């Protein structure tokens, strides 16, 4: 009798494994977004993933590829944290600093070409896509005079992410 019960149990488990998983849908019929949590491995991957995506977009227009710059990344990360502390996305630091000031403070000797910022729950890919959807932020990414890039972020416990991308050259 035991083998029959085991066989029935295994059959039920096999059928359950084949059942479709249910994904909660929003009122628009699309899957609800999942919280994007940046982990330690993501923190190592994100700058290179963003650089690859930016350079793919730039290559499509013949623009020179960018390289990651540690000083711009430091300035971007500092500003992302500062925006979170101020609880507002804007280009001025709590001390009145501009992107130019922050890059110089971080030791960047080139010329800052632009800064993009975002307050969102979205991944770096979704954030870049949103930036590419607006002329002024797309111009920062695609600026033909840019040669360097720094990306920084700060994620709050709630999951909200403050993104900053700075280009220079």
Tab-separated table of C-alpha atoms in Angstrom:
chain	number	residue	atom	x	y	z
A	1	UNK	CA	0.000	0.000	0.000
A	2	UNK	CA	2.866	2.351	0.718
A	3	UNK	CA	4.164	2.341	-2.884
A	4	UNK	CA	0.700	3.357	-4.153
A	5	UNK	CA	0.556	6.367	-1.791
A	6	UNK	CA	4.063	7.373	-2.811
A	7	UNK	CA	3.142	7.100	-6.473
A	8	UNK	CA	0.029	9.246	-5.974
A	9	UNK	CA	2.008	11.836	-4.024
A	10	UNK	CA	4.714	11.991	-6.701
A	11	UNK	CA	2.052	12.343	-9.395
A	12	UNK	CA	0.435	15.243	-7.552
A	13	UNK	CA	3.789	16.961	-7.123
A	14	UNK	CA	4.557	16.523	-10.824
A	15	UNK	CA	1.200	18.022	-11.822
A	16	UNK	CA	1.660	20.920	-9.395
A	17	UNK	CA	5.072	21.669	-10.866
A	18	UNK	CA	3.517	21.943	-14.327
A	19	UNK	CA	0.819	24.366	-13.211
A	20	UNK	CA	1.348	27.937	-14.386
A	21	UNK	CA	2.491	30.384	-11.742
A	22	UNK	CA	0.193	33.298	-11.115
A	23	UNK	CA	1.689	36.737	-11.461
A	24	UNK	CA	-0.345	39.540	-9.900
A	25	UNK	CA	-1.700	41.883	-12.561
A	26	UNK	CA	-2.440	45.571	-12.274
A	27	UNK	CA	-5.610	47.309	-13.499
A	28	UNK	CA	-4.022	47.670	-16.937
A	29	UNK	CA	-3.640	43.889	-17.234
A	30	UNK	CA	0.155	44.076	-17.073
A	31	UNK	CA	2.204	42.364	-14.365
A	32	UNK	CA	2.744	44.502	-11.291
A	33	UNK	CA	6.331	45.682	-10.935
A	34	UNK	CA	8.607	43.804	-8.591
A	35	UNK	CA	10.817	45.703	-6.184
A	36	UNK	CA	14.260	46.117	-7.716
A	37	UNK	CA	16.732	45.651	-4.890
A	38	UNK	CA	20.374	46.440	-5.602
A	39	UNK	CA	22.570	43.794	-4.007
A	40	UNK	CA	26.360	43.598	-3.632
A	41	UNK	CA	26.782	41.717	-6.925
A	42	UNK	CA	24.526	44.229	-8.676
A	43	UNK	CA	26.635	47.095	-7.344
A	44	UNK	CA	29.670	45.638	-9.109
A	45	UNK	CA	27.730	44.945	-12.325
A	46	UNK	CA	25.669	48.132	-12.706
A	47	UNK	CA	28.403	50.589	-13.797
A	48	UNK	CA	29.610	48.231	-16.539
A	49	UNK	CA	26.088	47.317	-17.630
A	50	UNK	CA	25.142	50.985	-17.847
A	51	UNK	CA	28.350	51.779	-19.739
A	52	UNK	CA	27.681	48.962	-22.228
A	53	UNK	CA	24.118	50.164	-22.788
A	54	UNK	CA	25.172	53.799	-23.197
A	55	UNK	CA	27.941	52.859	-25.615
A	56	UNK	CA	25.577	50.699	-27.672
A	57	UNK	CA	23.246	53.690	-28.019
A	58	UNK	CA	26.136	55.981	-28.891
A	59	UNK	CA	27.557	53.505	-31.438
A	60	UNK	CA	24.244	53.520	-33.289
A	61	UNK	CA	24.795	57.225	-34.012
A	62	UNK	CA	28.539	57.044	-34.590
A	63	UNK	CA	29.392	58.778	-31.291
A	64	UNK	CA	32.651	57.931	-29.528
A	65	UNK	CA	32.301	55.356	-26.732
A	66	UNK	CA	32.564	56.541	-23.139
A	67	UNK	CA	34.836	55.141	-20.444
A	68	UNK	CA	34.056	54.862	-16.754
A	69	UNK	CA	35.671	57.544	-14.654
A	70	UNK	CA	36.146	57.014	-10.915
A	71	UNK	CA	36.004	60.714	-10.059
A	72	UNK	CA	32.723	61.228	-11.932
A	73	UNK	CA	31.335	58.086	-10.284
A	74	UNK	CA	32.280	59.461	-6.860
A	75	UNK	CA	30.601	62.791	-7.656
A	76	UNK	CA	27.499	60.979	-8.954
A	77	UNK	CA	27.250	58.727	-5.897
A	78	UNK	CA	27.709	61.663	-3.550
A	79	UNK	CA	24.926	63.576	-5.298
A	80	UNK	CA	22.568	60.589	-5.271
A	81	UNK	CA	22.980	60.326	-1.478
A	82	UNK	CA	22.530	64.067	-1.106
A	83	UNK	CA	19.307	64.057	-3.167
A	84	UNK	CA	17.964	61.287	-0.920
A	85	UNK	CA	18.844	63.328	2.178
A	86	UNK	CA	17.055	66.354	0.657
A	87	UNK	CA	14.214	64.112	-0.547
A	88	UNK	CA	14.079	65.850	-3.921
A	89	UNK	CA	15.611	65.179	-7.312
A	90	UNK	CA	17.427	68.254	-8.506
A	91	UNK	CA	20.824	69.288	-9.798
A	92	UNK	CA	21.878	71.373	-6.786
A	93	UNK	CA	23.523	69.891	-3.729
A	94	UNK	CA	22.348	70.710	-0.226
A	95	UNK	CA	25.391	73.010	-0.053
A	96	UNK	CA	24.368	74.783	-3.288
A	97	UNK	CA	26.906	72.845	-5.370
A	98	UNK	CA	26.466	72.239	-9.097
A	99	UNK	CA	27.546	69.167	-11.083
A	100	UNK	CA	30.687	71.132	-12.031
A	101	UNK	CA	31.499	71.817	-8.375
A	102	UNK	CA	30.957	68.205	-7.327
A	103	UNK	CA	33.096	66.811	-10.156
A	104	UNK	CA	35.935	69.211	-9.316
A	105	UNK	CA	35.676	68.325	-5.621
A	106	UNK	CA	35.985	64.643	-6.557
A	107	UNK	CA	39.189	65.426	-8.486
A	108	UNK	CA	37.828	65.365	-12.040
A	109	UNK	CA	40.014	67.565	-14.240
A	110	UNK	CA	37.933	67.335	-17.428
A	111	UNK	CA	34.906	69.395	-18.366
A	112	UNK	CA	31.505	68.208	-17.148
A	113	UNK	CA	29.201	67.797	-20.155
A	114	UNK	CA	25.976	67.007	-18.329
A	115	UNK	CA	24.179	65.334	-15.477
A	116	UNK	CA	21.055	63.175	-15.442
A	117	UNK	CA	19.161	62.444	-12.248
A	118	UNK	CA	16.217	60.280	-11.331
A	119	UNK	CA	14.099	59.371	-8.327
A	120	UNK	CA	12.509	56.013	-9.080
A	121	UNK	CA	11.949	52.387	-8.138
A	122	UNK	CA	13.242	51.300	-11.560
A	123	UNK	CA	16.400	49.469	-12.568
A	124	UNK	CA	19.329	51.131	-14.304
A	125	UNK	CA	18.074	49.858	-17.673
A	126	UNK	CA	14.589	51.286	-17.140
A	127	UNK	CA	16.093	54.556	-15.904
A	128	UNK	CA	18.343	54.860	-18.970
A	129	UNK	CA	15.333	54.139	-21.175
A	130	UNK	CA	13.406	56.957	-19.482
A	131	UNK	CA	16.351	59.324	-19.957
A	132	UNK	CA	16.514	58.408	-23.646
A	133	UNK	CA	12.834	59.280	-23.959
A	134	UNK	CA	13.418	62.969	-23.187
A	135	UNK	CA	15.462	65.294	-25.391
A	136	UNK	CA	17.391	67.085	-22.625
A	137	UNK	CA	18.455	63.920	-20.776
A	138	UNK	CA	19.101	62.045	-24.028
A	139	UNK	CA	21.461	64.889	-25.024
A	140	UNK	CA	23.550	64.260	-21.888
A	141	UNK	CA	23.966	60.580	-22.812
A	142	UNK	CA	24.585	61.233	-26.498
A	143	UNK	CA	26.731	64.389	-26.262
A	144	UNK	CA	29.444	63.895	-28.918
A	145	UNK	CA	31.964	65.852	-26.823
A	146	UNK	CA	31.628	63.459	-23.861
A	147	UNK	CA	34.394	60.903	-23.298
A	148	UNK	CA	33.912	59.941	-19.624
A	149	UNK	CA	30.978	58.694	-17.590
A	150	UNK	CA	30.228	58.221	-13.926
A	151	UNK	CA	27.130	56.525	-12.555
A	152	UNK	CA	26.045	56.589	-8.932
A	153	UNK	CA	22.983	55.680	-6.923
A	154	UNK	CA	21.572	55.452	-3.454
A	155	UNK	CA	18.785	53.019	-2.578
A	156	UNK	CA	16.572	53.715	0.413
A	157	UNK	CA	15.170	50.939	2.616
A	158	UNK	CA	11.801	51.491	0.875
A	159	UNK	CA	13.413	50.506	-2.419
A	160	UNK	CA	13.405	54.012	-3.894
A	161	UNK	CA	16.561	54.616	-5.932
A	162	UNK	CA	18.194	57.970	-6.527
A	163	UNK	CA	20.244	57.750	-9.758
A	164	UNK	CA	22.864	60.201	-11.005
A	165	UNK	CA	24.785	59.931	-14.282
A	166	UNK	CA	27.496	62.470	-15.133
A	167	UNK	CA	29.311	62.773	-18.448
A	168	UNK	CA	32.496	64.706	-19.074
A	169	UNK	CA	35.366	65.089	-21.448
